[in-house]
Coordinates of N, CA and C in Angstrom, one line a residue:
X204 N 157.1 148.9 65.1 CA 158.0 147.8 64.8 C 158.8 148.1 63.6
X205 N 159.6 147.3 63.3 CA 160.6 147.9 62.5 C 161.5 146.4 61.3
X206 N 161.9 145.4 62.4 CA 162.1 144.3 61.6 C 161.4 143.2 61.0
X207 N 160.8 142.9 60.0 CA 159.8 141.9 60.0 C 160.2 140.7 59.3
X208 N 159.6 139.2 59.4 CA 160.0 138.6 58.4 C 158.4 138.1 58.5
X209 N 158.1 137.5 57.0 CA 157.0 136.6 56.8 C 157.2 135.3 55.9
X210 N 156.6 134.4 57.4 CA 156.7 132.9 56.5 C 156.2 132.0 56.3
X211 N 155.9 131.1 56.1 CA 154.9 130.1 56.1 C 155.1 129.3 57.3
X212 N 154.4 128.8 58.3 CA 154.7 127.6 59.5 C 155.5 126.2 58.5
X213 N 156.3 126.1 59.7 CA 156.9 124.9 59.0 C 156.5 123.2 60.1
X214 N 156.7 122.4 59.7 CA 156.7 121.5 60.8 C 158.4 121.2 61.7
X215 N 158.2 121.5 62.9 CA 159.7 121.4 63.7 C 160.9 121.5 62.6
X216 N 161.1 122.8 62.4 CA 161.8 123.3 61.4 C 163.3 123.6 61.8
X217 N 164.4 123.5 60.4 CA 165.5 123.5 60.5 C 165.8 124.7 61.6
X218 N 167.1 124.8 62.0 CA 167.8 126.1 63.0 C 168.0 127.2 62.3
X219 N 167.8 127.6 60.7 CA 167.9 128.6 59.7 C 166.4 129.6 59.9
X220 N 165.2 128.5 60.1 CA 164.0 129.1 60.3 C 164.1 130.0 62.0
X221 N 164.5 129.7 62.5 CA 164.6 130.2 64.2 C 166.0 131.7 64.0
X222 N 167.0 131.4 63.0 CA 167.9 132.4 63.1 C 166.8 133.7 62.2
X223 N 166.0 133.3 61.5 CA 165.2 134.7 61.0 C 164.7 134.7 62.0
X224 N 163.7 134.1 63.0 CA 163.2 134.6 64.3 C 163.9 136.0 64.8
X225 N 165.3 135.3 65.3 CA 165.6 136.0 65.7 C 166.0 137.7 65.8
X226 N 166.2 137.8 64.0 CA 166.7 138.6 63.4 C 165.4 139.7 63.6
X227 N 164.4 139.1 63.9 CA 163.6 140.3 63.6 C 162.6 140.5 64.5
X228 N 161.9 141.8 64.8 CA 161.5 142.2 66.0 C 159.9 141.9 65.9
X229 N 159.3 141.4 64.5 CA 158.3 140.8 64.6 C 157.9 139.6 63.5
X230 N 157.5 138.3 64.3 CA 157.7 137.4 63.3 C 156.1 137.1 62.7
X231 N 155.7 137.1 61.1 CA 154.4 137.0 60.6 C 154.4 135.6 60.2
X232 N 153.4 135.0 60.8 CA 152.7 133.4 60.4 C 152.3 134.2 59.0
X233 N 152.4 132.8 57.6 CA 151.8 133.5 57.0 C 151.3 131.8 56.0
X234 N 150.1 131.9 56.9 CA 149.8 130.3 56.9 C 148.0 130.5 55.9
X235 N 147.2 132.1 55.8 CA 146.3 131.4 54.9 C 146.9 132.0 53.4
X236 N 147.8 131.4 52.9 CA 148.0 130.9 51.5 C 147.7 129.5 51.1
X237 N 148.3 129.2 49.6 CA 148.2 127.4 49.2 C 148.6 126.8 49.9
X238 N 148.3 125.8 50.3 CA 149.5 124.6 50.9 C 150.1 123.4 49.7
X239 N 151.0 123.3 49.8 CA 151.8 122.7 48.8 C 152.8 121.6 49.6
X240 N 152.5 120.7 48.8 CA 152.2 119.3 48.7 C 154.1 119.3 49.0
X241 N 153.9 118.2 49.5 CA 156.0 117.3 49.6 C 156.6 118.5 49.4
X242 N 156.2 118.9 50.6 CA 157.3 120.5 51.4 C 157.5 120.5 53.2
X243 N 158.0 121.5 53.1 CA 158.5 121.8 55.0 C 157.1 121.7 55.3
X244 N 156.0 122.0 54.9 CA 154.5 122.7 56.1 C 154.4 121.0 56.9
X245 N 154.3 120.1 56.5 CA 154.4 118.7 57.3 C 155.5 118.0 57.1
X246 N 156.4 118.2 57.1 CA 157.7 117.3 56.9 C 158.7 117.5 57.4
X247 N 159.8 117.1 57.7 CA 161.2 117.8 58.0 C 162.1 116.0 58.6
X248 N 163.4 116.7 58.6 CA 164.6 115.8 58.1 C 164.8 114.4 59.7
X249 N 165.4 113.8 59.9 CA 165.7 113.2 61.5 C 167.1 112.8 60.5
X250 N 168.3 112.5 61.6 CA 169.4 111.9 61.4 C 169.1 110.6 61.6
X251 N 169.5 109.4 60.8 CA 169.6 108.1 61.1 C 170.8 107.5 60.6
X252 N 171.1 106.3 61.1 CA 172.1 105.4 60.7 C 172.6 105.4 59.2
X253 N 171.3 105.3 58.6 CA 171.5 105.2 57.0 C 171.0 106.7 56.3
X254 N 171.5 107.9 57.0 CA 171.5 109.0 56.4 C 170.1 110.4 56.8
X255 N 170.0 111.0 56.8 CA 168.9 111.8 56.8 C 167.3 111.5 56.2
X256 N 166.6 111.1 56.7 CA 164.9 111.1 56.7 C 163.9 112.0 57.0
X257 N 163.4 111.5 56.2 CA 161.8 112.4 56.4 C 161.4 112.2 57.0
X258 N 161.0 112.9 58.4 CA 159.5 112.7 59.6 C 158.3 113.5 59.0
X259 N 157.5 112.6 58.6 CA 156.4 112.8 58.1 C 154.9 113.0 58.5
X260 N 154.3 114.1 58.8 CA 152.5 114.1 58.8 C 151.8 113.6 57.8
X261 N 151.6 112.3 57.8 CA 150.2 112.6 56.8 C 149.2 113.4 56.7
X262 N 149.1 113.9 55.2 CA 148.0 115.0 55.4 C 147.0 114.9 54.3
X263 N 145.8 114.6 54.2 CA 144.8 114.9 52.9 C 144.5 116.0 52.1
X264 N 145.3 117.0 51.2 CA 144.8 118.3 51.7 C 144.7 118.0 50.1
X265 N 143.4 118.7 49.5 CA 143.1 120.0 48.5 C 144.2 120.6 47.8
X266 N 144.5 120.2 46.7 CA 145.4 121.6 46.4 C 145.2 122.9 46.2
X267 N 143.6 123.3 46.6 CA 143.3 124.5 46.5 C 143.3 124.7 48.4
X268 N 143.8 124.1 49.1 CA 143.4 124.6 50.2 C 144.7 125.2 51.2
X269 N 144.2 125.8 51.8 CA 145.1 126.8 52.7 C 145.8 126.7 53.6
X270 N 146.8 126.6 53.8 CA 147.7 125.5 54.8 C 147.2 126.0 56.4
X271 N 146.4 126.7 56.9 CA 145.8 127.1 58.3 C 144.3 126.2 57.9
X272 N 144.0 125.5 56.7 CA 142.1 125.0 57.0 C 142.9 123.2 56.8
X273 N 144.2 123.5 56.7 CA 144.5 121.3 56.7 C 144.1 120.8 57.9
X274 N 143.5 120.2 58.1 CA 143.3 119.3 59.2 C 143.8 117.9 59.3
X275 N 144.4 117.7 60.5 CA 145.5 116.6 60.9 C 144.5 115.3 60.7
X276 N 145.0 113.9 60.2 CA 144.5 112.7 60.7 C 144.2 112.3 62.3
X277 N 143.8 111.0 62.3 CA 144.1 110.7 63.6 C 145.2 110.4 64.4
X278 N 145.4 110.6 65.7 CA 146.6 110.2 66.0 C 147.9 109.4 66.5
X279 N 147.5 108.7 65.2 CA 148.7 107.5 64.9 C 149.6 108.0 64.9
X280 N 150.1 109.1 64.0 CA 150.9 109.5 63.3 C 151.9 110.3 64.7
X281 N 151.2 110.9 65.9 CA 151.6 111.8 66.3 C 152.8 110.5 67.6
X282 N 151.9 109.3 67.9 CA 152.7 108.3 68.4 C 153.6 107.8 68.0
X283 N 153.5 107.6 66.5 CA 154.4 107.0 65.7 C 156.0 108.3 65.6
X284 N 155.7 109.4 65.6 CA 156.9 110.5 65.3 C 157.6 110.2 66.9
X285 N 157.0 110.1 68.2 CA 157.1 110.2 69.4 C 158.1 109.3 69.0
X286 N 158.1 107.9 69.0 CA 158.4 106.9 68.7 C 160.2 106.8 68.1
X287 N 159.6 107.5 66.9 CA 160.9 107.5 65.9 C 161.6 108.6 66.9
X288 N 161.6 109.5 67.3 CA 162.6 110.3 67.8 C 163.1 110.3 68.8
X289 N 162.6 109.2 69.9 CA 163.0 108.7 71.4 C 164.2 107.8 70.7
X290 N 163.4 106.9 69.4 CA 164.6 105.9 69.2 C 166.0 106.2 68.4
X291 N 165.5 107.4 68.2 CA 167.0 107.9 67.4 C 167.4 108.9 68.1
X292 N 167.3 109.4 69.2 CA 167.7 110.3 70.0 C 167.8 109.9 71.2
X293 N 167.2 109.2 71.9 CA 167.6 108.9 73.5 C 168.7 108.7 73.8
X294 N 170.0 108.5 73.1 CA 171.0 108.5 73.7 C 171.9 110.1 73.5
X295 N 171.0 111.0 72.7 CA 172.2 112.2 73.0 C 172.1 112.9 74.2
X296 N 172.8 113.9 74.6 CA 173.4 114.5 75.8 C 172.0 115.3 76.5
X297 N 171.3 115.7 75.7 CA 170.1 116.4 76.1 C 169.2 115.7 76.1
X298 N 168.5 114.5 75.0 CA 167.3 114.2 75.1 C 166.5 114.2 76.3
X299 N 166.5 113.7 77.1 CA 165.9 113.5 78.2 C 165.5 114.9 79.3
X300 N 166.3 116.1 78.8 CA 165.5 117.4 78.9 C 164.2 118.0 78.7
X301 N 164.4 117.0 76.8 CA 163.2 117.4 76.7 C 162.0 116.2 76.3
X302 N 162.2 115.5 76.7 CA 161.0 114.0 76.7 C 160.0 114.7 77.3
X303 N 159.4 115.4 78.5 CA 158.1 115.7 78.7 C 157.4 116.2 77.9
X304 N 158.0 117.7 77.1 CA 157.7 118.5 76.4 C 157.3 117.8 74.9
X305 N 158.3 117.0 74.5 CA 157.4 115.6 73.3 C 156.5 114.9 74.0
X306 N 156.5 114.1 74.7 CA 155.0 113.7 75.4 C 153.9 114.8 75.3
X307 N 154.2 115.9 75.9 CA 153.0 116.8 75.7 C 152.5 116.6 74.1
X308 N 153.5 117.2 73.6 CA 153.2 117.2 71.9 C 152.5 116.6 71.6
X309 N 153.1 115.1 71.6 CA 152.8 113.7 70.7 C 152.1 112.9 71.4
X310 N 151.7 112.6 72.9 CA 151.2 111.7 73.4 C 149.8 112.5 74.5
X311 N 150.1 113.0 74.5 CA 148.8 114.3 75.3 C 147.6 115.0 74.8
X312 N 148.4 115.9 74.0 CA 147.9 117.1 73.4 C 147.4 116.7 71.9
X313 N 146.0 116.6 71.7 CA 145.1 116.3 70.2 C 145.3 117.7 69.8
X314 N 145.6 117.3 68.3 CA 145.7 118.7 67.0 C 144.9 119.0 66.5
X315 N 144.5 119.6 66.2 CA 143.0 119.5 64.6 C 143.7 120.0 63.7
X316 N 144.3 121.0 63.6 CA 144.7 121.8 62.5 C 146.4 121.4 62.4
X317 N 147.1 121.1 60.9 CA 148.8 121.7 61.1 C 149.0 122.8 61.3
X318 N 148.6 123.9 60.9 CA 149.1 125.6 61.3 C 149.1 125.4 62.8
X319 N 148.1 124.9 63.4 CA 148.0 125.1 65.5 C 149.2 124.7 65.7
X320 N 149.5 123.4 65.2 CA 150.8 122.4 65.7 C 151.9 122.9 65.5
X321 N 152.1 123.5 64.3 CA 153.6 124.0 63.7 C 153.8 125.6 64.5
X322 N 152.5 126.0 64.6 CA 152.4 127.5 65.3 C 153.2 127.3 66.9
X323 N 152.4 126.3 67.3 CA 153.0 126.3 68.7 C 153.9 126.2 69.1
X324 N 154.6 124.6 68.6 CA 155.9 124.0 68.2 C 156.8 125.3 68.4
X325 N 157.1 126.0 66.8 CA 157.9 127.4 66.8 C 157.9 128.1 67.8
X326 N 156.6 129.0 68.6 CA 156.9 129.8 69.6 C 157.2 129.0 70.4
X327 N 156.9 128.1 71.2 CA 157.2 127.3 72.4 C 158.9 127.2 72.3
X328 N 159.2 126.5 71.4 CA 160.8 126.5 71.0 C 161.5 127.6 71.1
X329 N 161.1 128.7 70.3 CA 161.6 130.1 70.4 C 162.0 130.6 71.7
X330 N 161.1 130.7 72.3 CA 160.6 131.3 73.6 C 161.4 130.9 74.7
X331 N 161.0 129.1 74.8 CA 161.5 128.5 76.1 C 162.7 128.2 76.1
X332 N 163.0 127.6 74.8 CA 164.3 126.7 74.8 C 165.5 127.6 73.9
X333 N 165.2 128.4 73.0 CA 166.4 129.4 72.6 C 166.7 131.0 73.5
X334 N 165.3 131.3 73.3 CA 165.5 132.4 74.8 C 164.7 133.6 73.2
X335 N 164.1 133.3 72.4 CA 163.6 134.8 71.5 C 162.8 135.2 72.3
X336 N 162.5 136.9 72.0 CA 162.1 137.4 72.4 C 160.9 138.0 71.4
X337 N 161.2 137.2 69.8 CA 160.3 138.4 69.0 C 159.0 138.1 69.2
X338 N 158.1 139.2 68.8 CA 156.6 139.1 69.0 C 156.7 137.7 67.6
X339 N 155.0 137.6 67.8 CA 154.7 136.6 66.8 C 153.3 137.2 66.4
X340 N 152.8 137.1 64.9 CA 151.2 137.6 64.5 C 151.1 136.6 63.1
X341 N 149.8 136.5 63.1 CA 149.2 135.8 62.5 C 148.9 136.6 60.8
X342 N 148.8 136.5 59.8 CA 148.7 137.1 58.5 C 147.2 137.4 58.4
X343 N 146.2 136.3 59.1 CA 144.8 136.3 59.1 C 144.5 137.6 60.1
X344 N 145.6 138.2 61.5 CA 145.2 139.0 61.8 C 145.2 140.7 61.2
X345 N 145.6 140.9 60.3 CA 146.5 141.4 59.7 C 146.0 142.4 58.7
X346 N 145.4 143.4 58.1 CA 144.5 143.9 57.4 C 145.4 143.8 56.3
X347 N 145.2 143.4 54.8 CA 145.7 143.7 53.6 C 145.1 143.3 52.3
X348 N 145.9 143.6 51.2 CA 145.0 143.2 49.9 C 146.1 143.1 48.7
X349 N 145.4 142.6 47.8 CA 145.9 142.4 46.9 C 146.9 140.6 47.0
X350 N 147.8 140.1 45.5 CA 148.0 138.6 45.9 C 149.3 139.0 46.0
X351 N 150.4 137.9 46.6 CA 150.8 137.2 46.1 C 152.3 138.4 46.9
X352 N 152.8 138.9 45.4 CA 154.0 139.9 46.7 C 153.0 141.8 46.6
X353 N 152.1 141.6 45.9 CA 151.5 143.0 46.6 C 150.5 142.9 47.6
X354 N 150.3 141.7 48.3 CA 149.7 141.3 49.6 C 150.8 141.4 50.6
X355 N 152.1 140.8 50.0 CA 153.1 140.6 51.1 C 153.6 142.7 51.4
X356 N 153.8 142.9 50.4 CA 154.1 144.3 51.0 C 152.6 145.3 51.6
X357 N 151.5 144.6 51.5 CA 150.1 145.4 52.3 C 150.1 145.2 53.2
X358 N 150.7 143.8 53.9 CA 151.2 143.2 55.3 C 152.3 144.4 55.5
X359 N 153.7 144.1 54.7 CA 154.6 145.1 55.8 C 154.3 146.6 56.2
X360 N 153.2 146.8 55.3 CA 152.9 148.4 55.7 C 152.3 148.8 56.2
X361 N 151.5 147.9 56.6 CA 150.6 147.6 57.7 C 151.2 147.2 58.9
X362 N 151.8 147.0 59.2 CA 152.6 146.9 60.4 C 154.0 147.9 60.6
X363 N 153.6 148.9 59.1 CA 154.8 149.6 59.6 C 156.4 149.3 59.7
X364 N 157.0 148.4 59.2 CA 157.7 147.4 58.4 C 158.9 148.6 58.2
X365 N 160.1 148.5 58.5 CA 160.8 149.3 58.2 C 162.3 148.5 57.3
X366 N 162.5 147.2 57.3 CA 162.8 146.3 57.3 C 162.8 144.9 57.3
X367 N 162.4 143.9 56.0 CA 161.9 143.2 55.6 C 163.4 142.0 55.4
X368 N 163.2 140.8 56.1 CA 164.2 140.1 56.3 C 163.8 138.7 55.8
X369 N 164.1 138.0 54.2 CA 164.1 137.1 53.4 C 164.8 136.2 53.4
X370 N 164.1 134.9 53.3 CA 165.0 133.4 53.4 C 165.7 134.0 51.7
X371 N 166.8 133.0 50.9 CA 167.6 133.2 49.8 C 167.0 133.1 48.8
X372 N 165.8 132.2 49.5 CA 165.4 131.3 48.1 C 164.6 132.5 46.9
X373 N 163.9 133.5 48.1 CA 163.1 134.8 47.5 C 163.6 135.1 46.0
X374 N 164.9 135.5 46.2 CA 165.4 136.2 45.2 C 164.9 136.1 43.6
X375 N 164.7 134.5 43.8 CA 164.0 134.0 42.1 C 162.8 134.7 42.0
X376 N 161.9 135.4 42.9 CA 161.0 135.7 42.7 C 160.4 137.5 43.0
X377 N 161.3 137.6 44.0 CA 161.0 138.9 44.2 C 161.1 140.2 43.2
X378 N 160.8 141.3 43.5 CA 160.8 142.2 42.8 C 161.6 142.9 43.6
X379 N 163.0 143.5 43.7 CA 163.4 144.0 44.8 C 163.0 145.7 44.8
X380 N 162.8 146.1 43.6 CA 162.4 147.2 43.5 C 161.3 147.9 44.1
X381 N 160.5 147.1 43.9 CA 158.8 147.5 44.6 C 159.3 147.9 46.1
X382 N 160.3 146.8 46.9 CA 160.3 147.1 48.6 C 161.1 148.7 48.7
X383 N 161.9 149.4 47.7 CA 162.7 150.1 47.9 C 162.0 151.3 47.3
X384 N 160.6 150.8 46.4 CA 159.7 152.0 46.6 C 158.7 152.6 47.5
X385 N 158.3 151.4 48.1 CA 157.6 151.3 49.3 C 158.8 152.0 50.2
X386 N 159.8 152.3 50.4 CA 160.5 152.9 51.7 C 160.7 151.6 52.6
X387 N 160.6 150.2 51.9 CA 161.3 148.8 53.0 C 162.3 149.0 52.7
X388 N 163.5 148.6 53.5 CA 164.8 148.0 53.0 C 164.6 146.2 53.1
X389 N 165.1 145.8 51.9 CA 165.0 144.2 52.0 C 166.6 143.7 52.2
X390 N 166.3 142.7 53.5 CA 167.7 142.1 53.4 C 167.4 140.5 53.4
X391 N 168.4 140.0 52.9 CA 168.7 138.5 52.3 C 169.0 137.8 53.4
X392 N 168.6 137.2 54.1 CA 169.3 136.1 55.4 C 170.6 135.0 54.3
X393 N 171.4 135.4 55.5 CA 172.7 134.2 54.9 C 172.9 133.3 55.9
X394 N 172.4 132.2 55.3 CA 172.3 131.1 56.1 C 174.0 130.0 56.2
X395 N 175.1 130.7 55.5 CA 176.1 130.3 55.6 C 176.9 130.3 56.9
X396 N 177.8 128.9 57.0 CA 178.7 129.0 57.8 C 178.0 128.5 59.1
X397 N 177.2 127.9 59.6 CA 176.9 127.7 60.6 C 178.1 126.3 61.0
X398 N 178.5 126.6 63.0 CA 179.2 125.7 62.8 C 179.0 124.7 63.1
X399 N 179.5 123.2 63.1 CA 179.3 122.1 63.1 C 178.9 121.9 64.9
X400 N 178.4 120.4 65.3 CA 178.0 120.1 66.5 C 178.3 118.4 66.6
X401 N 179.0 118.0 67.6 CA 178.4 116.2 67.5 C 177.3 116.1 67.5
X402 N 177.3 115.9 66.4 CA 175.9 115.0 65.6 C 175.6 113.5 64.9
X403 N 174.7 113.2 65.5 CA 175.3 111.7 65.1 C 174.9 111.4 64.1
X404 N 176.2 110.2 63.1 CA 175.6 109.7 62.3 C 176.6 110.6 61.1
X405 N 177.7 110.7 61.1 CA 178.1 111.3 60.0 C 178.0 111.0 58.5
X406 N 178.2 111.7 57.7 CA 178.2 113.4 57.6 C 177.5 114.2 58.2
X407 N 178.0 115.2 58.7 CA 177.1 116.2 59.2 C 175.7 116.9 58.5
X408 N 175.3 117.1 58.6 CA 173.9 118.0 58.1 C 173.3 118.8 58.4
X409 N 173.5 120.1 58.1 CA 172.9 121.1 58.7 C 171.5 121.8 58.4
X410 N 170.7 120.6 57.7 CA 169.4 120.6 57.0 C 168.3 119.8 57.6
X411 N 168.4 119.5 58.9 CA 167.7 119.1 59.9 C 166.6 119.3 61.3
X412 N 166.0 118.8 61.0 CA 165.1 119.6 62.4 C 165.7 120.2 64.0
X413 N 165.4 121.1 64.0 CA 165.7 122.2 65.2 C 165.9 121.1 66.8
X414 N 165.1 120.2 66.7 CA 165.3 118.9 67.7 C 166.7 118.4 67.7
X415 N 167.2 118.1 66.6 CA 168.1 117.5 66.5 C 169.4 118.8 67.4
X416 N 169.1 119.7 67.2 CA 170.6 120.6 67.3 C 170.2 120.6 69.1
X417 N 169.0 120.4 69.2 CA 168.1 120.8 70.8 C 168.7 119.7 71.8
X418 N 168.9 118.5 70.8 CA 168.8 117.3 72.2 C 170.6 117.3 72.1
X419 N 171.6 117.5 71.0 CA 172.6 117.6 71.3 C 173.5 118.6 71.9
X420 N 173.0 119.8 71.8 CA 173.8 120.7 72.4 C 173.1 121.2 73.7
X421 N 171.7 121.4 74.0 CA 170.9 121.6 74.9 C 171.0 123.3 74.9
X422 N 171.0 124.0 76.5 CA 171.0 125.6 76.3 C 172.0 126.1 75.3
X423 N 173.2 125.4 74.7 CA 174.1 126.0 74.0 C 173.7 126.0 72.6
X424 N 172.4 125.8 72.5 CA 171.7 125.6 70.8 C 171.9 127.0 70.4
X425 N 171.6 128.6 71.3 CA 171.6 129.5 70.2 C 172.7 129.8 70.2
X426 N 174.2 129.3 70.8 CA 175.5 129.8 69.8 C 175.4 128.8 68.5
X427 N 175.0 128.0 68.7 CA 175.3 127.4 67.0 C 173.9 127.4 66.4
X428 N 172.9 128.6 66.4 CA 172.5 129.2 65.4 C 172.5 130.9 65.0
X429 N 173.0 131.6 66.4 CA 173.5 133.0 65.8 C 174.9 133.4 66.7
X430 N 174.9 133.2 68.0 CA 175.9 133.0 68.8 C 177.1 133.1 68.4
X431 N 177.3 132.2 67.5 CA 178.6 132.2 67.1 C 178.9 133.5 66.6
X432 N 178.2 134.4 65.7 CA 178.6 135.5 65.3 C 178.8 136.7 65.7
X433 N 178.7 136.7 67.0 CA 179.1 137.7 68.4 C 178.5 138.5 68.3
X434 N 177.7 138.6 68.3 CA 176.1 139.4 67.9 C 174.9 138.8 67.8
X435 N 174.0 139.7 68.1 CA 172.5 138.2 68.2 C 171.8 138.9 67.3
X436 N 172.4 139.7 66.4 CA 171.5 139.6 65.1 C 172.6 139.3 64.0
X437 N 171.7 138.6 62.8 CA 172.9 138.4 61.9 C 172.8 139.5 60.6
X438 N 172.3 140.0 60.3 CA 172.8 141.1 59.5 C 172.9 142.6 60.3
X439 N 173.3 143.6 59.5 CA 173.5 144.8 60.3 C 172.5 145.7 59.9
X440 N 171.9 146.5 60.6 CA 170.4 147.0 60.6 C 170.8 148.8 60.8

């Protein structure tokens, strides 16, 4: 393998998280680190009447604990999201595509863990409804050592990593030097310019769950997250 990105599972995550999917020929869960509190790993945005909200998991977790050992409440929570997103979505052009596939989710299928949920969610999404093709591996499967970003490059070299593909936010923290001694090339995902969709509820927002772009545009979701760029990878390799 050759393209990698590594990231933490998110809960039904923006269309920026699915365009690194794409970009790369192997995607790394990289779910036993901290879990940290009033972030993506349980949350993410719905469009409403009065602006953009948080769909929320309650979660009890440890701040010392590892976002693959959280374990979900009971499931209220999972009827209650069902709920919220029939009522703010049943009227767009797709919902009704995918109502079984939420039923499974939310009214079917018991979770124990968030990493399981957010694991699945992702590939399932990826897979069925955008059309990826990248593999998927787990970080726990993964032989490596060391913390933190000399863990993260024991992972890419370990997999043989020829190409290491970063959300923006990295930059505050990375060392870019280390990947270019190691023999990675690191590239920056540019999550600019994606284009707009009837979306309800304006202003538009392009900081919203992958559902949202799902029930309004239906199979045409991966031109308006790489499509558009007449290419199905977004940087040049």
């Amino acid at each position: 393998m050759s393209r990698v990105a590594v990231l933490q599972s998110n809960y039904i995550p923006w269309k920026g998280y699915f365009d690194i999917i794409q970009d790369v020929d192997q995607f790394i869960f990289y779910d036993d680190v901290q879990y940290t509190k009033n972030d993506w790993r349980n949350r993410n945005k719905v469009k409403t009447s009065s602006g953009s909200q948080w769909l929320t998991i309650p979660v009890n977790a440890a701040s010392d604990m590892l976002i693959c050992d959280v374990v979900l409440p009971n499931n209220n929570w999972a009827v209650k999201h069902f709920k919220t997103l029939e009522a703010l979505y049943s009227k767009a052009p797709y919902f009704k595509n995918f109502k079984p596939f939420l039923e499974y989710v939310y009214l079917e299928r018991k979770w124990v863990h968030l990493s399981e949920l957010n694991q699945y969610l992702i590939k399932y999404i990826s897979k069925n409804y955008l059309g990826i093709s990248t593999g998927f591996l787990n970080s726990r499967e993964i032989k490596s050592e060391g913390k933190k970003l000399d863990r993260l490059l024991s992972i890419l070299k370990e997999v043989n990593a020829k190409t290491y593909i970063s959300g923006p936010a990295a930059r505050e923290y990375i060392i870019e030097d280390r990947f270019e001694n190691e023999g990675i090339r690191l590239v920056y995902k540019d999550y600019n310019n994606y284009p707009k969709y009837a979306q309800f509820h304006p202003p538009f927002d392009d900081y919203v769950t992958i559902f949202d772009l799902l029930f309004h545009t239906g199979s045409d979701a991966p031109y308006y997250i790489w499509g558009w760029r007449n290419n199905e990878n977004a940087c040049e390799f």
